[in-house]
Amino acid sequence: MTTRPRNLLDWLQQEPPTLATLHNAVTSTAPATRTEEPWPQVKRWTQWEDFSAATLNPLLQDIWNQEYELPASPPPFPAPAQLLIGNERALEFVLIRWHNTVVTVALEAVAARFKKLRPKLLFWASGGSEKSASKLGFPDWAGVPPLPAAPATLPRSACPGESKYTQHSLVSTIKKSQWALNCISQAAFYAIQRETRYFFLFTPHELLVGRYSNPKTPANTPAPPPASPPVSSRTRSGGTVKPAATPPPSSPYSPRTPRADPGDNLVPELAAIRWADRGRGKLSVSQALFSLHLLASLGSNVQDAYEDLAAEYTRPLRDLIRAAS
Protein backbone atom coordinates (compact mmCIF):
# COMPACT_ATOMS: atom_id res chain seq x y z
CA MET A 1 0.00 0.00 0.00
CA THR A 2 1.47 3.32 -1.07
CA THR A 3 1.49 5.93 1.69
CA ARG A 4 2.25 9.62 1.89
CA PRO A 5 1.99 12.35 4.54
CA ARG A 6 -1.66 13.33 4.83
CA ASN A 7 -3.72 15.42 7.20
CA LEU A 8 -5.62 13.07 9.50
CA LEU A 9 -8.77 15.17 9.59
CA ASP A 10 -8.91 15.22 5.79
CA TRP A 11 -8.57 11.44 5.82
CA LEU A 12 -11.47 11.05 8.25
CA GLN A 13 -13.64 13.53 6.33
CA GLN A 14 -13.46 11.67 3.01
CA GLU A 15 -16.73 11.23 1.19
CA PRO A 16 -18.14 7.80 2.10
CA PRO A 17 -20.13 5.36 -0.03
CA THR A 18 -23.77 6.39 -0.37
CA LEU A 19 -26.36 3.99 1.03
CA ALA A 20 -29.13 5.09 -1.31
CA THR A 21 -31.23 2.02 -2.03
CA LEU A 22 -33.32 1.69 1.12
CA HIS A 23 -36.61 2.35 -0.69
CA ASN A 24 -36.13 -0.87 -2.69
CA ALA A 25 -35.59 -3.03 0.36
CA VAL A 26 -38.08 -5.48 1.80
CA THR A 27 -38.42 -5.50 5.57
CA SER A 28 -41.19 -6.87 7.75
CA THR A 29 -43.27 -4.14 9.34
CA ALA A 30 -44.84 -6.48 11.90
CA PRO A 31 -44.37 -5.41 15.52
CA ALA A 32 -41.96 -7.33 17.71
CA THR A 33 -43.44 -10.54 19.13
CA ARG A 34 -41.31 -10.58 22.27
CA THR A 35 -42.69 -8.44 25.07
CA GLU A 36 -39.81 -8.99 27.49
CA GLU A 37 -36.22 -8.63 26.36
CA PRO A 38 -33.34 -10.09 28.41
CA TRP A 39 -31.85 -6.67 29.11
CA PRO A 40 -32.88 -3.40 30.80
CA GLN A 41 -35.27 -1.52 28.57
CA VAL A 42 -34.37 2.01 27.53
CA LYS A 43 -37.65 3.92 27.57
CA ARG A 44 -36.25 7.34 26.75
CA TRP A 45 -32.95 9.07 26.08
CA THR A 46 -31.42 12.51 26.14
CA GLN A 47 -29.31 14.34 23.59
CA TRP A 48 -25.55 13.99 24.05
CA GLU A 49 -24.86 17.50 22.82
CA ASP A 50 -21.25 17.46 24.02
CA PHE A 51 -20.36 14.86 21.39
CA SER A 52 -20.21 17.36 18.55
CA ALA A 53 -17.81 19.07 16.18
CA ALA A 54 -17.94 22.17 18.40
CA THR A 55 -16.43 20.17 21.28
CA LEU A 56 -14.27 17.58 19.53
CA ASN A 57 -12.58 19.87 17.00
CA PRO A 58 -10.74 21.98 19.62
CA LEU A 59 -10.27 19.00 21.96
CA LEU A 60 -8.59 16.78 19.36
CA GLN A 61 -7.10 19.41 17.06
CA ASP A 62 -3.52 18.58 18.12
CA ILE A 63 -4.16 14.96 17.14
CA TRP A 64 -6.02 15.20 13.87
CA ASN A 65 -4.69 18.49 12.49
CA GLN A 66 -1.34 16.77 11.95
CA GLU A 67 0.13 14.86 9.05
CA TYR A 68 0.63 11.11 9.32
CA GLU A 69 1.75 8.43 6.93
CA LEU A 70 -1.59 7.42 5.46
CA PRO A 71 -2.63 5.61 2.28
CA ALA A 72 -2.31 7.74 -0.82
CA SER A 73 -5.83 6.69 -1.84
CA PRO A 74 -8.95 5.87 0.17
CA PRO A 75 -10.31 2.32 0.16
CA PRO A 76 -12.14 1.57 -3.10
CA PHE A 77 -15.89 1.96 -2.87
CA PRO A 78 -17.92 -1.25 -2.87
CA ALA A 79 -19.38 -2.07 -6.27
CA PRO A 80 -22.87 -0.63 -6.93
CA ALA A 81 -24.45 -4.07 -6.52
CA GLN A 82 -22.82 -4.37 -3.10
CA LEU A 83 -24.50 -1.14 -2.00
CA LEU A 84 -27.95 -2.71 -2.38
CA ILE A 85 -28.50 -2.69 1.35
CA GLY A 86 -31.27 -5.18 2.09
CA ASN A 87 -30.35 -6.59 5.51
CA GLU A 88 -27.92 -6.24 8.39
CA ARG A 89 -25.25 -8.42 6.80
CA ALA A 90 -25.17 -6.24 3.68
CA LEU A 91 -24.91 -3.12 5.84
CA GLU A 92 -22.04 -4.64 7.80
CA PHE A 93 -20.26 -5.58 4.59
CA VAL A 94 -20.16 -1.94 3.52
CA LEU A 95 -19.01 -0.90 6.99
CA ILE A 96 -16.12 -3.38 6.88
CA ARG A 97 -15.29 -2.66 3.25
CA TRP A 98 -14.85 1.08 3.73
CA HIS A 99 -15.50 2.76 7.09
CA ASN A 100 -13.73 0.16 9.21
CA THR A 101 -10.68 0.45 6.99
CA VAL A 102 -10.60 4.25 7.17
CA VAL A 103 -10.97 4.32 10.96
CA THR A 104 -8.50 1.49 11.61
CA VAL A 105 -5.83 3.11 9.45
CA ALA A 106 -6.31 6.39 11.33
CA LEU A 107 -6.02 4.70 14.72
CA GLU A 108 -2.90 2.82 13.61
CA ALA A 109 -1.30 6.07 12.46
CA VAL A 110 -2.00 7.73 15.80
CA ALA A 111 -0.71 4.69 17.69
CA ALA A 112 2.55 4.85 15.74
CA ARG A 113 2.99 8.53 16.65
CA PHE A 114 2.02 8.33 20.33
CA LYS A 115 3.87 5.34 21.78
CA LYS A 116 2.35 5.61 25.26
CA LEU A 117 -1.11 5.38 23.78
CA ARG A 118 -0.61 2.27 21.68
CA PRO A 119 -0.83 -0.39 24.45
CA LYS A 120 -4.29 0.82 25.48
CA LEU A 121 -5.61 2.30 22.25
CA LEU A 122 -8.86 0.66 21.19
CA PHE A 123 -9.33 -0.51 17.62
CA TRP A 124 -12.66 -0.95 15.85
CA ALA A 125 -12.98 -4.71 15.36
CA SER A 126 -15.64 -7.33 14.79
CA GLY A 127 -17.52 -8.53 17.86
CA GLY A 128 -15.78 -11.88 17.64
CA SER A 129 -12.49 -10.18 18.53
CA GLU A 130 -13.50 -9.87 22.17
CA LYS A 131 -13.71 -12.28 25.09
CA SER A 132 -16.41 -14.94 24.79
CA ALA A 133 -18.81 -15.52 27.68
CA SER A 134 -22.27 -16.96 27.22
CA LYS A 135 -23.99 -14.58 29.61
CA LEU A 136 -22.46 -11.59 27.85
CA GLY A 137 -23.26 -12.44 24.29
CA PHE A 138 -21.50 -10.91 21.32
CA PRO A 139 -22.11 -7.43 19.97
CA ASP A 140 -21.60 -7.00 16.24
CA TRP A 141 -18.64 -4.69 16.86
CA ALA A 142 -15.98 -4.37 19.54
CA GLY A 143 -13.42 -1.82 20.62
CA VAL A 144 -10.35 -3.82 21.67
CA PRO A 145 -6.65 -3.03 22.28
CA PRO A 146 -3.96 -4.38 19.95
CA LEU A 147 -3.88 -8.18 20.13
CA PRO A 148 -0.70 -10.29 20.10
CA ALA A 149 -0.16 -12.64 17.19
CA ALA A 150 -1.48 -15.63 19.17
CA PRO A 151 -3.49 -14.33 22.12
CA ALA A 152 -4.23 -16.85 24.85
CA THR A 153 -7.37 -14.96 25.79
CA LEU A 154 -9.28 -12.18 24.10
CA PRO A 155 -9.97 -8.85 25.81
CA ARG A 156 -13.38 -7.58 26.76
CA SER A 157 -14.74 -4.86 24.50
CA ALA A 158 -14.54 -1.37 25.99
CA CYS A 159 -16.61 0.09 23.16
CA PRO A 160 -19.27 -2.35 21.87
CA GLY A 161 -21.49 -1.63 18.90
CA GLU A 162 -24.48 -3.06 17.04
CA SER A 163 -25.83 -2.89 13.48
CA LYS A 164 -29.56 -2.69 12.77
CA TYR A 165 -31.56 -2.31 9.59
CA THR A 166 -34.74 -0.45 8.68
CA GLN A 167 -36.31 1.22 5.67
CA HIS A 168 -38.11 4.52 5.06
CA SER A 169 -41.50 2.86 4.46
CA LEU A 170 -41.95 2.19 8.19
CA VAL A 171 -44.44 4.98 8.77
CA SER A 172 -45.88 4.16 12.21
CA THR A 173 -44.33 6.61 14.64
CA ILE A 174 -45.23 4.45 17.62
CA LYS A 175 -43.68 1.33 16.14
CA LYS A 176 -40.60 3.15 14.94
CA SER A 177 -40.07 4.65 18.37
CA GLN A 178 -40.38 1.28 20.11
CA TRP A 179 -38.11 -0.41 17.60
CA ALA A 180 -35.50 2.29 18.09
CA LEU A 181 -35.69 1.85 21.85
CA ASN A 182 -35.37 -1.94 21.56
CA CYS A 183 -32.21 -1.62 19.50
CA ILE A 184 -30.71 1.05 21.75
CA SER A 185 -31.50 -1.17 24.74
CA GLN A 186 -29.51 -4.03 23.20
CA ALA A 187 -26.47 -1.86 22.44
CA ALA A 188 -26.57 -0.29 25.92
CA PHE A 189 -26.84 -3.76 27.48
CA TYR A 190 -23.52 -4.77 25.95
CA ALA A 191 -21.89 -1.69 27.48
CA ILE A 192 -23.44 -2.40 30.90
CA GLN A 193 -22.17 -5.99 30.88
CA ARG A 194 -18.69 -4.86 29.91
CA GLU A 195 -18.64 -2.06 32.51
CA THR A 196 -17.91 0.63 29.96
CA ARG A 197 -19.81 3.85 29.45
CA TYR A 198 -19.67 3.98 25.64
CA PHE A 199 -21.56 2.12 22.92
CA PHE A 200 -22.72 2.75 19.36
CA LEU A 201 -25.45 1.67 16.96
CA PHE A 202 -25.39 1.63 13.15
CA THR A 203 -28.46 2.01 10.96
CA PRO A 204 -28.51 2.71 7.22
CA HIS A 205 -29.59 6.25 8.11
CA GLU A 206 -27.02 7.22 10.73
CA LEU A 207 -24.56 6.30 13.42
CA LEU A 208 -25.81 6.63 17.00
CA VAL A 209 -23.10 7.17 19.61
CA GLY A 210 -24.15 6.54 23.21
CA ARG A 211 -22.98 7.07 26.77
CA TYR A 212 -24.70 5.87 29.92
CA SER A 213 -24.19 6.62 33.61
CA ASN A 214 -25.07 4.79 36.81
CA PRO A 215 -28.74 5.17 37.76
CA LYS A 216 -29.30 8.00 40.20
CA THR A 217 -32.12 6.15 41.99
CA PRO A 218 -32.60 2.52 43.03
CA ALA A 219 -33.80 0.16 40.34
CA ASN A 220 -37.08 -0.48 42.18
CA THR A 221 -38.01 3.21 42.18
CA PRO A 222 -41.08 3.84 39.98
CA ALA A 223 -39.98 5.01 36.57
CA PRO A 224 -41.18 8.31 35.11
CA PRO A 225 -43.81 8.05 32.38
CA PRO A 226 -42.24 6.89 29.10
CA ALA A 227 -41.32 9.82 26.92
CA SER A 228 -41.44 9.84 23.18
CA PRO A 229 -38.02 10.05 21.57
CA PRO A 230 -37.04 13.70 21.18
CA VAL A 231 -37.59 15.50 17.93
CA SER A 232 -34.75 17.14 16.05
CA SER A 233 -32.73 19.44 18.26
CA ARG A 234 -30.12 22.05 17.60
CA THR A 235 -26.53 21.08 18.42
CA ARG A 236 -23.66 23.31 19.41
CA SER A 237 -22.29 23.07 15.90
CA GLY A 238 -25.49 24.52 14.47
CA GLY A 239 -26.74 21.29 12.90
CA THR A 240 -29.68 19.17 13.85
CA VAL A 241 -29.73 15.75 15.47
CA LYS A 242 -32.55 13.25 15.07
CA PRO A 243 -32.80 10.07 17.14
CA ALA A 244 -32.61 6.87 15.16
CA ALA A 245 -35.71 4.88 14.28
CA THR A 246 -34.70 1.26 13.80
CA PRO A 247 -36.51 -2.09 13.89
CA PRO A 248 -35.85 -4.99 16.24
CA PRO A 249 -33.15 -7.48 15.26
CA SER A 250 -34.02 -9.79 12.40
CA SER A 251 -33.18 -12.90 14.42
CA PRO A 252 -34.40 -13.88 17.91
CA TYR A 253 -32.32 -12.82 20.88
CA SER A 254 -30.61 -15.48 22.96
CA PRO A 255 -31.72 -15.39 26.62
CA ARG A 256 -29.12 -13.62 28.72
CA THR A 257 -29.10 -12.45 32.30
CA PRO A 258 -27.79 -8.92 32.89
CA ARG A 259 -25.16 -8.78 35.64
CA ALA A 260 -26.37 -5.43 36.93
CA ASP A 261 -29.84 -4.22 36.01
CA PRO A 262 -30.33 -0.45 36.10
CA GLY A 263 -34.05 -1.07 35.64
CA ASP A 264 -36.18 1.77 34.36
CA ASN A 265 -33.53 4.33 35.29
CA LEU A 266 -31.35 3.65 32.27
CA VAL A 267 -31.50 6.92 30.32
CA PRO A 268 -28.50 7.08 27.97
CA GLU A 269 -27.22 10.14 26.15
CA LEU A 270 -27.21 9.78 22.37
CA ALA A 271 -25.67 11.73 19.51
CA ALA A 272 -26.61 11.01 15.89
CA ILE A 273 -24.29 11.42 12.90
CA ARG A 274 -25.94 11.09 9.51
CA TRP A 275 -24.08 9.22 6.79
CA ALA A 276 -23.93 12.33 4.62
CA ASP A 277 -22.52 14.56 7.39
CA ARG A 278 -19.06 15.90 6.63
CA GLY A 279 -17.32 19.21 6.10
CA ARG A 280 -16.90 22.32 8.19
CA GLY A 281 -18.76 22.25 11.50
CA LYS A 282 -19.86 18.61 11.16
CA LEU A 283 -18.58 15.24 12.29
CA SER A 284 -18.32 12.53 9.67
CA VAL A 285 -19.19 8.96 10.64
CA SER A 286 -15.53 7.95 10.41
CA GLN A 287 -14.48 10.98 12.45
CA ALA A 288 -17.05 10.18 15.15
CA LEU A 289 -15.95 6.55 15.38
CA PHE A 290 -12.29 7.53 15.56
CA SER A 291 -13.08 10.03 18.34
CA LEU A 292 -15.18 7.54 20.32
CA HIS A 293 -12.48 4.85 20.28
CA LEU A 294 -9.77 7.36 21.17
CA LEU A 295 -11.72 8.80 24.11
CA ALA A 296 -12.68 5.33 25.34
CA SER A 297 -8.97 4.43 25.31
CA LEU A 298 -8.25 7.31 27.68
CA GLY A 299 -11.07 6.50 30.11
CA SER A 300 -14.39 4.70 29.89
CA ASN A 301 -15.29 3.72 33.46
CA VAL A 302 -18.95 4.21 34.35
CA GLN A 303 -19.76 7.05 36.74
CA ASP A 304 -22.83 8.67 38.27
CA ALA A 305 -22.28 11.77 36.13
CA TYR A 306 -19.67 13.09 33.73
CA GLU A 307 -17.80 16.30 33.21
CA ASP A 308 -17.83 17.91 29.80
CA LEU A 309 -15.64 15.96 27.39
CA ALA A 310 -13.19 18.86 27.25
CA ALA A 311 -12.89 18.99 31.05
CA GLU A 312 -12.34 15.24 31.35
CA TYR A 313 -9.98 14.60 28.46
CA THR A 314 -7.96 17.79 27.94
CA ARG A 315 -5.27 16.90 30.48
CA PRO A 316 -4.80 13.24 29.38
CA LEU A 317 -4.50 14.39 25.78
CA ARG A 318 -2.04 17.14 26.69
CA ASP A 319 0.13 14.66 28.62
CA LEU A 320 0.01 12.25 25.70
CA ILE A 321 1.13 14.88 23.21
CA ARG A 322 3.85 16.19 25.53
CA ALA A 323 5.28 12.69 25.98
CA ALA A 324 5.56 12.28 22.19
CA SER A 325 7.31 15.61 21.59
XYZ file of C-alpha atoms in Angstrom:
325
model
C 0.000 0.000 0.000
C 1.469 3.323 -1.070
C 1.488 5.935 1.686
C 2.246 9.623 1.890
C 1.992 12.352 4.541
C -1.662 13.334 4.833
C -3.720 15.419 7.203
C -5.621 13.068 9.502
C -8.767 15.173 9.590
C -8.911 15.223 5.786
C -8.565 11.445 5.816
C -11.471 11.052 8.248
C -13.640 13.531 6.327
C -13.460 11.667 3.009
C -16.733 11.235 1.186
C -18.139 7.795 2.095
C -20.135 5.360 -0.033
C -23.773 6.392 -0.365
C -26.356 3.995 1.027
C -29.127 5.095 -1.311
C -31.229 2.019 -2.034
C -33.324 1.686 1.115
C -36.608 2.347 -0.692
C -36.132 -0.865 -2.693
C -35.594 -3.026 0.364
C -38.082 -5.475 1.805
C -38.420 -5.495 5.567
C -41.189 -6.873 7.752
C -43.272 -4.139 9.345
C -44.838 -6.483 11.905
C -44.372 -5.409 15.520
C -41.962 -7.328 17.706
C -43.436 -10.541 19.129
C -41.312 -10.585 22.273
C -42.691 -8.442 25.067
C -39.810 -8.991 27.492
C -36.224 -8.631 26.364
C -33.345 -10.088 28.409
C -31.848 -6.666 29.112
C -32.880 -3.404 30.800
C -35.268 -1.516 28.569
C -34.375 2.009 27.532
C -37.651 3.923 27.569
C -36.247 7.343 26.753
C -32.952 9.065 26.083
C -31.423 12.514 26.137
C -29.307 14.336 23.593
C -25.548 13.986 24.046
C -24.861 17.496 22.821
C -21.253 17.461 24.018
C -20.358 14.858 21.390
C -20.209 17.363 18.547
C -17.808 19.071 16.185
C -17.937 22.171 18.396
C -16.432 20.171 21.276
C -14.269 17.584 19.526
C -12.582 19.869 16.996
C -10.742 21.975 19.619
C -10.273 18.998 21.960
C -8.590 16.778 19.356
C -7.099 19.407 17.061
C -3.519 18.582 18.118
C -4.157 14.959 17.135
C -6.017 15.195 13.873
C -4.688 18.486 12.489
C -1.342 16.775 11.954
C 0.126 14.864 9.047
C 0.626 11.113 9.323
C 1.753 8.425 6.934
C -1.591 7.417 5.456
C -2.625 5.607 2.278
C -2.307 7.735 -0.819
C -5.827 6.691 -1.838
C -8.951 5.874 0.170
C -10.311 2.321 0.157
C -12.143 1.573 -3.099
C -15.889 1.959 -2.869
C -17.922 -1.249 -2.873
C -19.382 -2.072 -6.271
C -22.874 -0.634 -6.927
C -24.445 -4.072 -6.523
C -22.816 -4.367 -3.097
C -24.497 -1.144 -2.005
C -27.949 -2.713 -2.378
C -28.497 -2.686 1.354
C -31.269 -5.178 2.095
C -30.352 -6.593 5.506
C -27.924 -6.240 8.386
C -25.248 -8.424 6.801
C -25.173 -6.236 3.678
C -24.911 -3.120 5.837
C -22.042 -4.641 7.799
C -20.257 -5.584 4.588
C -20.158 -1.942 3.516
C -19.010 -0.900 6.986
C -16.125 -3.376 6.878
C -15.288 -2.657 3.247
C -14.854 1.077 3.725
C -15.505 2.755 7.088
C -13.734 0.161 9.212
C -10.677 0.453 6.987
C -10.602 4.254 7.170
C -10.965 4.324 10.962
C -8.498 1.494 11.609
C -5.828 3.112 9.445
C -6.310 6.393 11.331
C -6.022 4.696 14.724
C -2.899 2.817 13.608
C -1.299 6.065 12.459
C -2.000 7.733 15.801
C -0.710 4.686 17.692
C 2.552 4.854 15.736
C 2.988 8.533 16.654
C 2.017 8.328 20.332
C 3.875 5.342 21.779
C 2.351 5.614 25.261
C -1.107 5.382 23.783
C -0.607 2.271 21.679
C -0.830 -0.390 24.453
C -4.289 0.818 25.484
C -5.614 2.298 22.249
C -8.861 0.664 21.192
C -9.330 -0.505 17.625
C -12.655 -0.950 15.851
C -12.980 -4.708 15.358
C -15.638 -7.334 14.792
C -17.517 -8.531 17.856
C -15.778 -11.884 17.638
C -12.493 -10.182 18.535
C -13.498 -9.872 22.174
C -13.714 -12.281 25.094
C -16.413 -14.936 24.791
C -18.808 -15.525 27.682
C -22.272 -16.963 27.217
C -23.987 -14.577 29.613
C -22.457 -11.589 27.855
C -23.256 -12.442 24.287
C -21.501 -10.906 21.320
C -22.114 -7.428 19.971
C -21.599 -7.000 16.240
C -18.644 -4.690 16.863
C -15.982 -4.373 19.542
C -13.416 -1.822 20.624
C -10.346 -3.817 21.668
C -6.650 -3.030 22.281
C -3.962 -4.385 19.947
C -3.878 -8.185 20.134
C -0.696 -10.291 20.105
C -0.164 -12.643 17.189
C -1.480 -15.629 19.169
C -3.494 -14.325 22.122
C -4.232 -16.852 24.853
C -7.373 -14.956 25.788
C -9.278 -12.179 24.104
C -9.971 -8.845 25.813
C -13.378 -7.577 26.763
C -14.738 -4.860 24.503
C -14.544 -1.372 25.993
C -16.606 0.087 23.158
C -19.266 -2.352 21.874
C -21.495 -1.630 18.902
C -24.482 -3.058 17.039
C -25.830 -2.894 13.479
C -29.559 -2.690 12.768
C -31.558 -2.312 9.588
C -34.744 -0.445 8.682
C -36.313 1.225 5.672
C -38.114 4.515 5.061
C -41.498 2.862 4.461
C -41.947 2.194 8.185
C -44.442 4.980 8.773
C -45.876 4.158 12.206
C -44.325 6.609 14.639
C -45.226 4.450 17.621
C -43.683 1.331 16.142
C -40.605 3.146 14.945
C -40.072 4.652 18.368
C -40.382 1.284 20.108
C -38.113 -0.408 17.601
C -35.498 2.285 18.085
C -35.689 1.854 21.854
C -35.367 -1.938 21.565
C -32.207 -1.623 19.497
C -30.708 1.053 21.750
C -31.497 -1.172 24.740
C -29.511 -4.025 23.200
C -26.470 -1.859 22.442
C -26.571 -0.291 25.918
C -26.838 -3.758 27.480
C -23.519 -4.770 25.953
C -21.885 -1.691 27.483
C -23.444 -2.402 30.899
C -22.173 -5.985 30.880
C -18.686 -4.855 29.914
C -18.637 -2.064 32.511
C -17.911 0.625 29.965
C -19.814 3.854 29.450
C -19.668 3.984 25.636
C -21.559 2.116 22.920
C -22.724 2.754 19.356
C -25.450 1.669 16.955
C -25.390 1.630 13.154
C -28.457 2.010 10.963
C -28.507 2.709 7.219
C -29.593 6.252 8.111
C -27.020 7.216 10.731
C -24.556 6.305 13.423
C -25.806 6.627 16.996
C -23.099 7.174 19.613
C -24.153 6.540 23.206
C -22.983 7.075 26.767
C -24.697 5.873 29.920
C -24.185 6.624 33.608
C -25.073 4.792 36.807
C -28.738 5.173 37.756
C -29.297 8.002 40.198
C -32.117 6.154 41.987
C -32.601 2.518 43.028
C -33.800 0.156 40.339
C -37.083 -0.477 42.180
C -38.013 3.211 42.179
C -41.081 3.836 39.979
C -39.976 5.015 36.565
C -41.180 8.307 35.113
C -43.806 8.054 32.378
C -42.235 6.891 29.104
C -41.324 9.824 26.924
C -41.437 9.842 23.176
C -38.017 10.049 21.566
C -37.044 13.696 21.177
C -37.585 15.500 17.935
C -34.746 17.140 16.047
C -32.730 19.437 18.262
C -30.120 22.048 17.602
C -26.528 21.079 18.419
C -23.657 23.313 19.412
C -22.293 23.072 15.899
C -25.495 24.518 14.466
C -26.737 21.295 12.897
C -29.680 19.166 13.847
C -29.734 15.752 15.474
C -32.554 13.252 15.071
C -32.796 10.074 17.139
C -32.606 6.868 15.160
C -35.708 4.882 14.281
C -34.702 1.264 13.799
C -36.510 -2.092 13.892
C -35.848 -4.992 16.236
C -33.153 -7.479 15.263
C -34.024 -9.788 12.404
C -33.180 -12.902 14.420
C -34.399 -13.884 17.915
C -32.321 -12.818 20.879
C -30.606 -15.476 22.963
C -31.718 -15.389 26.616
C -29.118 -13.623 28.723
C -29.100 -12.449 32.303
C -27.787 -8.920 32.886
C -25.157 -8.783 35.635
C -26.371 -5.428 36.931
C -29.837 -4.221 36.011
C -30.333 -0.448 36.096
C -34.054 -1.069 35.642
C -36.176 1.772 34.359
C -33.534 4.330 35.294
C -31.346 3.653 32.267
C -31.503 6.918 30.319
C -28.497 7.080 27.969
C -27.219 10.140 26.155
C -27.213 9.780 22.370
C -25.671 11.727 19.513
C -26.612 11.009 15.888
C -24.288 11.416 12.902
C -25.945 11.087 9.509
C -24.083 9.216 6.788
C -23.928 12.334 4.615
C -22.523 14.557 7.394
C -19.064 15.898 6.625
C -17.321 19.213 6.102
C -16.897 22.318 8.189
C -18.756 22.252 11.503
C -19.856 18.609 11.162
C -18.580 15.242 12.287
C -18.322 12.532 9.667
C -19.189 8.964 10.639
C -15.525 7.947 10.414
C -14.480 10.981 12.447
C -17.050 10.183 15.146
C -15.945 6.545 15.384
C -12.288 7.533 15.561
C -13.085 10.028 18.340
C -15.178 7.542 20.321
C -12.482 4.851 20.281
C -9.767 7.355 21.173
C -11.722 8.798 24.110
C -12.680 5.328 25.342
C -8.973 4.433 25.307
C -8.252 7.314 27.682
C -11.067 6.503 30.108
C -14.394 4.702 29.889
C -15.290 3.723 33.460
C -18.946 4.206 34.348
C -19.758 7.051 36.737
C -22.831 8.670 38.266
C -22.279 11.775 36.130
C -19.669 13.087 33.732
C -17.796 16.297 33.207
C -17.826 17.905 29.800
C -15.640 15.961 27.389
C -13.188 18.857 27.255
C -12.894 18.994 31.052
C -12.344 15.241 31.348
C -9.980 14.602 28.462
C -7.956 17.795 27.935
C -5.270 16.895 30.482
C -4.798 13.240 29.383
C -4.497 14.388 25.776
C -2.043 17.141 26.691
C 0.126 14.659 28.618
C 0.009 12.255 25.700
C 1.131 14.880 23.209
C 3.846 16.191 25.525
C 5.278 12.688 25.976
C 5.556 12.277 22.194
C 7.307 15.607 21.589
